[in-house]
PDB file of C-alpha atoms in Angstrom:
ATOM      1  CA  UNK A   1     -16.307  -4.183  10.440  1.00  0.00           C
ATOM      2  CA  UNK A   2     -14.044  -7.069  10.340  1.00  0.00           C
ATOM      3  CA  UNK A   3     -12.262  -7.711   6.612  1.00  0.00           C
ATOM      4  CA  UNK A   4     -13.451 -10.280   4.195  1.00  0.00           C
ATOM      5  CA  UNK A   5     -10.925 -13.315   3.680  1.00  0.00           C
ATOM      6  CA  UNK A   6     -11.059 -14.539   0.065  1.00  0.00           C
ATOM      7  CA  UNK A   7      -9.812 -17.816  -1.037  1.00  0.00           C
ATOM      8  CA  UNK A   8      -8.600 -18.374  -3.926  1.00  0.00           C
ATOM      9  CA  UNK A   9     -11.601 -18.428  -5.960  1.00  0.00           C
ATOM     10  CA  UNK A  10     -13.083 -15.457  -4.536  1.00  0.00           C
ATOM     11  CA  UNK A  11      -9.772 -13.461  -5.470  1.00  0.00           C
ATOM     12  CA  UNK A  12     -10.279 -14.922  -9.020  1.00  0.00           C
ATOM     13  CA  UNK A  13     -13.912 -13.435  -8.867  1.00  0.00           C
ATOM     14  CA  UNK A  14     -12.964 -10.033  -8.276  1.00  0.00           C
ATOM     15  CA  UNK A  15     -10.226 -10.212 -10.472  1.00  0.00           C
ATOM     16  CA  UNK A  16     -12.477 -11.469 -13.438  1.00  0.00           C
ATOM     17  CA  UNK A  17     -15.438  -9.325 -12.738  1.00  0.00           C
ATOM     18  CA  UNK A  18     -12.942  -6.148 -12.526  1.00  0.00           C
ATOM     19  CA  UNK A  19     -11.217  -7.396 -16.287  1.00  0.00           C
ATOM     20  CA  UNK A  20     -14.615  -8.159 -17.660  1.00  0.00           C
ATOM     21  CA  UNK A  21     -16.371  -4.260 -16.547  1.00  0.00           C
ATOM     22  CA  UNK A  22     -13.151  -2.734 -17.861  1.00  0.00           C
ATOM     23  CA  UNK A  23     -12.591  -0.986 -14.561  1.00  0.00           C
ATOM     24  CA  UNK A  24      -9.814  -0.242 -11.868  1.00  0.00           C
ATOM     25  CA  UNK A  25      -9.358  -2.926  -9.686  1.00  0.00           C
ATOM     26  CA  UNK A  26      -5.656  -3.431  -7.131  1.00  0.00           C
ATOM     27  CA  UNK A  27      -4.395  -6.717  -5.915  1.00  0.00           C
ATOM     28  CA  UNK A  28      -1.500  -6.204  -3.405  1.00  0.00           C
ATOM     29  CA  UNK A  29       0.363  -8.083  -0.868  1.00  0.00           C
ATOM     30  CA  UNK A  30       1.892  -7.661   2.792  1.00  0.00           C
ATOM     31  CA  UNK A  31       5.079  -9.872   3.730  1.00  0.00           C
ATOM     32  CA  UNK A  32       8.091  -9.555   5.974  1.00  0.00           C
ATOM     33  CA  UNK A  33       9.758  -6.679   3.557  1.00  0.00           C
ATOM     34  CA  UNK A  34       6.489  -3.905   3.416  1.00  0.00           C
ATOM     35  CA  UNK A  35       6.298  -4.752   7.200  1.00  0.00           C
ATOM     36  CA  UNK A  36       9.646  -3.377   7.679  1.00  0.00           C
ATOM     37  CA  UNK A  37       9.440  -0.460   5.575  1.00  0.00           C
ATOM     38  CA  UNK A  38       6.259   0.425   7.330  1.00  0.00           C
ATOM     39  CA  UNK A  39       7.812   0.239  10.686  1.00  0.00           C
ATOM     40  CA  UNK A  40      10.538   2.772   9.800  1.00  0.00           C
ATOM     41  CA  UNK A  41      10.147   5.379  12.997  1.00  0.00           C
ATOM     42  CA  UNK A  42       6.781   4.448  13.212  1.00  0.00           C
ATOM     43  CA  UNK A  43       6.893   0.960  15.505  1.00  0.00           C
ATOM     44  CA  UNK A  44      10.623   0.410  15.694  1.00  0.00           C
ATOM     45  CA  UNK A  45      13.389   3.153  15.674  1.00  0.00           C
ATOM     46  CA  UNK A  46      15.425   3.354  12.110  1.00  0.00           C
ATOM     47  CA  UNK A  47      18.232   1.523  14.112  1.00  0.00           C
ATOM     48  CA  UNK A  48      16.517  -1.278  15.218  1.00  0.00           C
ATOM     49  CA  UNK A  49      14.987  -1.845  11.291  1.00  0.00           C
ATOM     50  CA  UNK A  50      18.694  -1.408   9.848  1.00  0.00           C
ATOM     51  CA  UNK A  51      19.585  -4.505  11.783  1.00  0.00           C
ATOM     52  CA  UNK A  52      17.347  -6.621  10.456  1.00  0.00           C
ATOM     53  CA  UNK A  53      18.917  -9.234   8.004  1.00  0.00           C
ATOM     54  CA  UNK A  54      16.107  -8.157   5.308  1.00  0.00           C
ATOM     55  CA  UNK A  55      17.019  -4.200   5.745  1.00  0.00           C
ATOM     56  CA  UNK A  56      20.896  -5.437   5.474  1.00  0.00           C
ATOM     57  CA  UNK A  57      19.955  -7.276   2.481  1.00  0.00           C
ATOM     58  CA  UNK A  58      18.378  -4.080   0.617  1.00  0.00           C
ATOM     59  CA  UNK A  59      21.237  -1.791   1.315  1.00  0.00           C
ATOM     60  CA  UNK A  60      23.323  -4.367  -0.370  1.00  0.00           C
ATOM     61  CA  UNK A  61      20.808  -3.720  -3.396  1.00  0.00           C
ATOM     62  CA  UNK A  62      19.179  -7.033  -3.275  1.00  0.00           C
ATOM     63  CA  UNK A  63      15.401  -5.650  -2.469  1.00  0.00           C
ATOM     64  CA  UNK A  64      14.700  -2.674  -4.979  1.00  0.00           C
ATOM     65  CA  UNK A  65      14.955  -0.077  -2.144  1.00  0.00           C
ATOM     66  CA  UNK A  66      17.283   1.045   0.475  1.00  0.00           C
ATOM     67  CA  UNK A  67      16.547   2.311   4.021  1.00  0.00           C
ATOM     68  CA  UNK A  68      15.992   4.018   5.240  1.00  0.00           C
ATOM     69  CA  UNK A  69      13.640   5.320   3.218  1.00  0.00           C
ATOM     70  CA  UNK A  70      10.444   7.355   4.835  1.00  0.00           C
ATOM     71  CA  UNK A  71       9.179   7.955   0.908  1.00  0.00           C
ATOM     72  CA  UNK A  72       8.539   4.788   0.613  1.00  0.00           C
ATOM     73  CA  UNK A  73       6.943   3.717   3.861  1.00  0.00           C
ATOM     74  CA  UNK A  74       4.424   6.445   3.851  1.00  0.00           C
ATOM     75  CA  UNK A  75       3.473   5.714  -0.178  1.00  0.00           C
ATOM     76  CA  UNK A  76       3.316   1.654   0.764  1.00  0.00           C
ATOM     77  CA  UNK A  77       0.973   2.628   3.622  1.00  0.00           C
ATOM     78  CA  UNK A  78      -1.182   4.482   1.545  1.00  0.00           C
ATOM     79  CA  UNK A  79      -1.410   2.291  -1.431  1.00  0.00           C
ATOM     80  CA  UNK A  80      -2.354  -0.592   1.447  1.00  0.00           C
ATOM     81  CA  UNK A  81      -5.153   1.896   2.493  1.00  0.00           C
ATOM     82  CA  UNK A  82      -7.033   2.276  -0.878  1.00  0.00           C
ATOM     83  CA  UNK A  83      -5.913  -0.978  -2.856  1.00  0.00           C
ATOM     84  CA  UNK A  84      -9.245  -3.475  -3.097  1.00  0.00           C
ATOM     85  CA  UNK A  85      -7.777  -6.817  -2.334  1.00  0.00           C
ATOM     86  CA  UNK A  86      -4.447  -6.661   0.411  1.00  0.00           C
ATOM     87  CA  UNK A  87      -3.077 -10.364   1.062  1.00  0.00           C
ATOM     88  CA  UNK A  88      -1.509 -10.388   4.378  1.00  0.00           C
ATOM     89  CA  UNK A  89      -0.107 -13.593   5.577  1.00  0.00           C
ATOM     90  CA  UNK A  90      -2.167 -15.669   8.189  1.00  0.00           C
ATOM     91  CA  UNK A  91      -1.362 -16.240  11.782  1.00  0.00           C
ATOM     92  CA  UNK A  92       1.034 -18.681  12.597  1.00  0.00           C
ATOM     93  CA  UNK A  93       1.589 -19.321   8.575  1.00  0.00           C
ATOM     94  CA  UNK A  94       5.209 -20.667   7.241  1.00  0.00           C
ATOM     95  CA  UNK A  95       4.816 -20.249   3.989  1.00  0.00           C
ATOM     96  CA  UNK A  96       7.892 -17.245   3.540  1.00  0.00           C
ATOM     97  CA  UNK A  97      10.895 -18.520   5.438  1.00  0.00           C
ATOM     98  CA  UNK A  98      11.557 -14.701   7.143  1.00  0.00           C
ATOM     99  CA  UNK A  99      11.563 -14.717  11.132  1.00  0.00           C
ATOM    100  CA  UNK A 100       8.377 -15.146  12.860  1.00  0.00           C
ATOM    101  CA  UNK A 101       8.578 -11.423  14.721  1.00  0.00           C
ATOM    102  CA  UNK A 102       8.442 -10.152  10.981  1.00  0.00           C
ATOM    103  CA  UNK A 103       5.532 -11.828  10.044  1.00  0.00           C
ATOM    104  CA  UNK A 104       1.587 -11.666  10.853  1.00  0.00           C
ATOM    105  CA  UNK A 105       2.119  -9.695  14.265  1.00  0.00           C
ATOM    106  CA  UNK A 106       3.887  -6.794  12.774  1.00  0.00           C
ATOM    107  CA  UNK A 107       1.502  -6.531   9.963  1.00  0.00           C
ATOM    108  CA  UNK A 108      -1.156  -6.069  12.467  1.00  0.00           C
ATOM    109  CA  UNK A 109       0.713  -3.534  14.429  1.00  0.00           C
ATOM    110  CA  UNK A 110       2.113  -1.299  11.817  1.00  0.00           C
ATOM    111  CA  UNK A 111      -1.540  -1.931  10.194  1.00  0.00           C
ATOM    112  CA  UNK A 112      -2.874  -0.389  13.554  1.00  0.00           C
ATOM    113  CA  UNK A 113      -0.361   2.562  13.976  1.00  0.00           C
ATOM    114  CA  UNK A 114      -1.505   3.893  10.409  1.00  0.00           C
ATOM    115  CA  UNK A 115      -5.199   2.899  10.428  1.00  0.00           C
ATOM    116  CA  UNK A 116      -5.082  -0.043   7.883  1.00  0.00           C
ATOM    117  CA  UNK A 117      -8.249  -1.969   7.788  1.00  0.00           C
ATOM    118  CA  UNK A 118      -8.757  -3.462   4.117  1.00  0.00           C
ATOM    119  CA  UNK A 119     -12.268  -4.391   3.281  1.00  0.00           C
ATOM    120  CA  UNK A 120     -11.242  -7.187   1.483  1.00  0.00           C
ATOM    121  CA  UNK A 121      -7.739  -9.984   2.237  1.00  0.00           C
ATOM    122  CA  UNK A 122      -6.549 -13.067   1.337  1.00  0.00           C
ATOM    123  CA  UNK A 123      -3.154 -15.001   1.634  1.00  0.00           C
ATOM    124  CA  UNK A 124      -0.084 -12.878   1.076  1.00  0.00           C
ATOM    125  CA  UNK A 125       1.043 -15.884  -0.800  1.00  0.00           C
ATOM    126  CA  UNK A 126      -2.027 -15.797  -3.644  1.00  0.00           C
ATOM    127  CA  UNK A 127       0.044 -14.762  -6.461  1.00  0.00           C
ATOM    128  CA  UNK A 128       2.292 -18.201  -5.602  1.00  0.00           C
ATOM    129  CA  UNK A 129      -1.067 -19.726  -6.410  1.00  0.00           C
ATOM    130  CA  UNK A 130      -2.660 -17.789  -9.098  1.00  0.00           C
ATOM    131  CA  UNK A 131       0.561 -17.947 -11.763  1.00  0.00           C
ATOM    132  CA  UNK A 132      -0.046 -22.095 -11.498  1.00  0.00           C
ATOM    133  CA  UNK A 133      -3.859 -21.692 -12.245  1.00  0.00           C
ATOM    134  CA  UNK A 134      -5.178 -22.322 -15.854  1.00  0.00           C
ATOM    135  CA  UNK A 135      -7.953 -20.009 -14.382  1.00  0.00           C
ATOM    136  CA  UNK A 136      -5.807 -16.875 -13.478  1.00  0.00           C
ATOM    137  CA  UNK A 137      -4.311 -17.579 -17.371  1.00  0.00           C
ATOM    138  CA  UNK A 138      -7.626 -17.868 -18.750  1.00  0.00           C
ATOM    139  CA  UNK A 139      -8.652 -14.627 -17.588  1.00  0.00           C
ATOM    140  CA  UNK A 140      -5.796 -13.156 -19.159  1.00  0.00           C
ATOM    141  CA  UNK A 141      -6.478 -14.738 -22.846  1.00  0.00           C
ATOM    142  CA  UNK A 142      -7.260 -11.839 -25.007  1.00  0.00           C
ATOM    143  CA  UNK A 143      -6.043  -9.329 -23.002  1.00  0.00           C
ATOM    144  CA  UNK A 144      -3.109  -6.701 -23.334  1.00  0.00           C
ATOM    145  CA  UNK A 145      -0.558  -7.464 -20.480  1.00  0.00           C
ATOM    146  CA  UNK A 146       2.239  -4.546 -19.359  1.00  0.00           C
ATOM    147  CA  UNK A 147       5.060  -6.923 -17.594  1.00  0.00           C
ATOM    148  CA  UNK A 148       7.003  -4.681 -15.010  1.00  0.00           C
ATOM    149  CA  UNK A 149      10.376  -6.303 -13.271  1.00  0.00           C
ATOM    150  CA  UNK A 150      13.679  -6.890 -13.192  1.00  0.00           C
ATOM    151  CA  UNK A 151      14.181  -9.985 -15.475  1.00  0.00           C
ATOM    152  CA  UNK A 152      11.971  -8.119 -17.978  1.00  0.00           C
ATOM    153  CA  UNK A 153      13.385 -10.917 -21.362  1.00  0.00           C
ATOM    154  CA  UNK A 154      13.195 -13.830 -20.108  1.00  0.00           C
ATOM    155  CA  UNK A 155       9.908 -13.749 -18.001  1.00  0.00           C
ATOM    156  CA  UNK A 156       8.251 -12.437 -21.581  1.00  0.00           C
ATOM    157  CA  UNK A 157      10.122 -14.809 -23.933  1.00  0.00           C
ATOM    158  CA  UNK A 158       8.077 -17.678 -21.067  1.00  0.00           C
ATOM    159  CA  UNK A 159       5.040 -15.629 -20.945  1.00  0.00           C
ATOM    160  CA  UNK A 160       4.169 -15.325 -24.789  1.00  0.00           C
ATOM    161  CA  UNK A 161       4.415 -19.317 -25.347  1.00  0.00           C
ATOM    162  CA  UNK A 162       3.002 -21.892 -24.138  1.00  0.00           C
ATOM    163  CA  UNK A 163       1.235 -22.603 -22.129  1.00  0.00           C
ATOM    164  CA  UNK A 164       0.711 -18.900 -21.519  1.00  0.00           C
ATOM    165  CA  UNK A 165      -0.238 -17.230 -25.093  1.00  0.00           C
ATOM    166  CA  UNK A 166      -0.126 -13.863 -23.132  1.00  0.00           C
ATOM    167  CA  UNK A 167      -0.269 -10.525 -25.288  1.00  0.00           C
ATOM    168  CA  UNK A 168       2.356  -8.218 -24.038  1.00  0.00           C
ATOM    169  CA  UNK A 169       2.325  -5.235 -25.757  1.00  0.00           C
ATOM    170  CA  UNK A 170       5.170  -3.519 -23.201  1.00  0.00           C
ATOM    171  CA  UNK A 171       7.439  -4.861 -20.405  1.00  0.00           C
ATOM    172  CA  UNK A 172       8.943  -2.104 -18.638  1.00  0.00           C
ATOM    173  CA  UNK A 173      12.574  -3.256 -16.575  1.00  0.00           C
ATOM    174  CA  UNK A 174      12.085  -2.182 -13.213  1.00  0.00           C
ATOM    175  CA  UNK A 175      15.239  -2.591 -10.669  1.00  0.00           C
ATOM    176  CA  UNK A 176      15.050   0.120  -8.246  1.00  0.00           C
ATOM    177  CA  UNK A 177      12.555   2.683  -5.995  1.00  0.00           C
ATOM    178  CA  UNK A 178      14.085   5.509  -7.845  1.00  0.00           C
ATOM    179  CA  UNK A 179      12.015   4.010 -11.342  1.00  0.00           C
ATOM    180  CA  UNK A 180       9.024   4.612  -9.508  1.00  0.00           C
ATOM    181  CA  UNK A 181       8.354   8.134 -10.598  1.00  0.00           C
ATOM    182  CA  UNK A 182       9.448   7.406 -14.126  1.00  0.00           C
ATOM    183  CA  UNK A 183       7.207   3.774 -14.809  1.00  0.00           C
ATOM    184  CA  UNK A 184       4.375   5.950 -13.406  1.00  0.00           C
ATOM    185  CA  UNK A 185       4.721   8.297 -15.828  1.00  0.00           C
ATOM    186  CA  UNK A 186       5.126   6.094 -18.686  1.00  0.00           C
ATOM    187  CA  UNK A 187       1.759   3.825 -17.398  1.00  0.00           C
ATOM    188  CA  UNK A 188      -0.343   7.020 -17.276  1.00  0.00           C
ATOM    189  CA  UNK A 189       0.893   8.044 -20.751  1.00  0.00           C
ATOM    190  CA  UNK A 190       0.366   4.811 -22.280  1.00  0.00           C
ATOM    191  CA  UNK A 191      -2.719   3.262 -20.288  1.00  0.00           C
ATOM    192  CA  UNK A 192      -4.239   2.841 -23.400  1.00  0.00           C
ATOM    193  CA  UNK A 193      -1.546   0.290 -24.426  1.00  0.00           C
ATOM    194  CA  UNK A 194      -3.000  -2.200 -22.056  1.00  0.00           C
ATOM    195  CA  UNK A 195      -5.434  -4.028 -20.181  1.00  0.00           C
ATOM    196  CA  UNK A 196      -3.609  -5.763 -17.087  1.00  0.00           C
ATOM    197  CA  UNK A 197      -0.202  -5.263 -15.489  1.00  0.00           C
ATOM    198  CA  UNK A 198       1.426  -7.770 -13.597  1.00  0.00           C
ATOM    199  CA  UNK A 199       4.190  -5.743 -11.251  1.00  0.00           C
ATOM    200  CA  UNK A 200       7.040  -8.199  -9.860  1.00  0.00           C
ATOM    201  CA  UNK A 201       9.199  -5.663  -8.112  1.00  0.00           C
ATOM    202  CA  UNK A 202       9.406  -6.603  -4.366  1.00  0.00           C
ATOM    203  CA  UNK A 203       7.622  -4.034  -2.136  1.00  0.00           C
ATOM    204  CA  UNK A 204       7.458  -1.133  -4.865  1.00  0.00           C
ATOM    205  CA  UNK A 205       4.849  -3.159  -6.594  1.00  0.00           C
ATOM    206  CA  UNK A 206       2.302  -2.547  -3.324  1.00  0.00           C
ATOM    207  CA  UNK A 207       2.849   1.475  -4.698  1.00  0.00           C
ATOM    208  CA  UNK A 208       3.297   0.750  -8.490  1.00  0.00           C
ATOM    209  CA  UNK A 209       0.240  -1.845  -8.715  1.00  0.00           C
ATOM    210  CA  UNK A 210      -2.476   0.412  -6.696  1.00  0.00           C
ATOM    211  CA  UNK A 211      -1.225   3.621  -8.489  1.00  0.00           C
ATOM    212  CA  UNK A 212      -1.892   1.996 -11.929  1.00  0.00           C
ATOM    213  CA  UNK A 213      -5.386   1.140 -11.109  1.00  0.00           C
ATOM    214  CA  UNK A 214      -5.557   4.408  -9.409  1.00  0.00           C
ATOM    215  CA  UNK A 215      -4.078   6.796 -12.204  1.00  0.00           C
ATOM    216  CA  UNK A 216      -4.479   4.681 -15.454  1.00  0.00           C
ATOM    217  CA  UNK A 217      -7.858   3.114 -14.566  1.00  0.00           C
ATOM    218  CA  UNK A 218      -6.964  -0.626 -14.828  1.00  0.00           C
ATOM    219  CA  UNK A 219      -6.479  -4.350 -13.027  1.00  0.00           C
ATOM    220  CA  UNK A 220      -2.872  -4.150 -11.717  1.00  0.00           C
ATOM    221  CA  UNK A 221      -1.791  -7.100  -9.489  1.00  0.00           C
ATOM    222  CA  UNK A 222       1.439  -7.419  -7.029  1.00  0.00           C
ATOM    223  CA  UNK A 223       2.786 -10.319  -8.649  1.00  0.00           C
ATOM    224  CA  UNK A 224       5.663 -10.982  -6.176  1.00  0.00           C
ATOM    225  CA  UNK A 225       7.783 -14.143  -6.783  1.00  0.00           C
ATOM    226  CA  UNK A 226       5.244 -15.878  -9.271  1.00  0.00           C
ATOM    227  CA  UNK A 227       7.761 -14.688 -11.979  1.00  0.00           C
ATOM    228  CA  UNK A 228       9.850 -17.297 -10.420  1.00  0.00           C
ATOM    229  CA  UNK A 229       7.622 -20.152 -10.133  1.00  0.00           C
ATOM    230  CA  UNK A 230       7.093 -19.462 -13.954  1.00  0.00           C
ATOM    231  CA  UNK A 231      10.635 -18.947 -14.958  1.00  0.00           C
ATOM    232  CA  UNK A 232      12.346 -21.557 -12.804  1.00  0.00           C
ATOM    233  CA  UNK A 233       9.342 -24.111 -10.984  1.00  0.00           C
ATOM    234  CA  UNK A 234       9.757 -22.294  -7.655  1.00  0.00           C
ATOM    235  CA  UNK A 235       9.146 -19.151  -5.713  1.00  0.00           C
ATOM    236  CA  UNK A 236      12.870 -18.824  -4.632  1.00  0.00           C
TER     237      UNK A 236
END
């Protein structure tokens, strides 16, 4: 059965009829960085991924993670198997500036090595989108938002104004893969402190986004760089 592609409205539809029923709903997203983690000693050799300007760029502790890390790959690949929406960029598409061989063809290889085939995609780029949406706010009104990511004071100090009026109960600073067991922890303890989280923490949020709907029961969304495009106009 070939996958679903949602536009942008049909990603709002899930997303709304998931908040609305109260249940567990994922939104997560494939790009250059979870295809390299995923190909760690699975389609390239660790030697050939630590040469890769994005794997250089972690292990100078600019991506959250370090490699290699085999943890990590196999959790990323198994969020990507249960989450319910997984954005994965187009064929061809320039939106993220990384290297074409890092792009749409290694998705669909390292998707094929560990038996990847998400019922439902759209644009690996949709978060870009939804954060300058009044919809994707909308949806929010009322609701109890847990913020996870680095820049954890200023992205709230934005979010609780205008034009965003979000409740955020908690906003948990997340810098590194070894918070992941820890923010976890705290989300099942307290999933009765909110309604939605919004996860911008580079590729742990594919883990940290379909865990939360998966242990605490609720609509957790990959955010990506939309906390940019709010804090600054832009993705980058």
């Amino acid at each position: 059965m070939s996958p679903i592609y949602l536009e942008m409205d049909g990603v709002l539809d899930q997303l709304e009829a998931a908040v609305r029923d109260k249940r567990p709903f994922s939104l997560v997203r494939v790009g250059d960085g979870e295809n390299i983690v995923m190909s760690q000693e699975t389609v390239w050799s660790t030697e050939h991924v630590l040469q890769e300007r994005w794997a250089i760029k972690a292990n100078l502790g600019q991506k959250g993670l370090r490699l290699p890390n085999l943890q990590l790959r196999d959790e990323v690949a198994a969020s990507l198997q249960r989450a319910d929406i997984v954005g994965v960029l187009p064929h061809g598409d320039s939106t993220i500036k990384a290297p074409e061989h890092l792009k749409r063809q290694l998705t669909d290889t390292v998707f094929a090595h560990f038996g990847i085939a998400p019922a439902l995609t759209c644009h690996a780029c949709v978060n870009r989108e939804l954060a300058q949406v009044p919809r994707f706010w909308n949806m929010l009104a009322g609701k109890r938002v847990l913020l996870v990511t680095r820049e954890i004071e200023q992205l709230r100090a934005m979010l609780v104004q205008e034009p965003y009026h979000l409740d955020i109960p908690a906003a948990l600073p997340f810098d590194s893969w070894d918070q992941m067991q820890e923010t976890l922890q705290w989300i099942q303890t307290n999933q009765d402190t909110f309604d939605v989280a919004l996860f911008s923490c580079g590729v742990n949020a594919v883990v940290l986004a379909e865990r939360t709907a998966a242990l605490a029961g609720k609509v957790a969304i990959d955010f990506g760089k939309a906390n940019n495009i709010i804090l600054k106009g832009r993705a980058n």
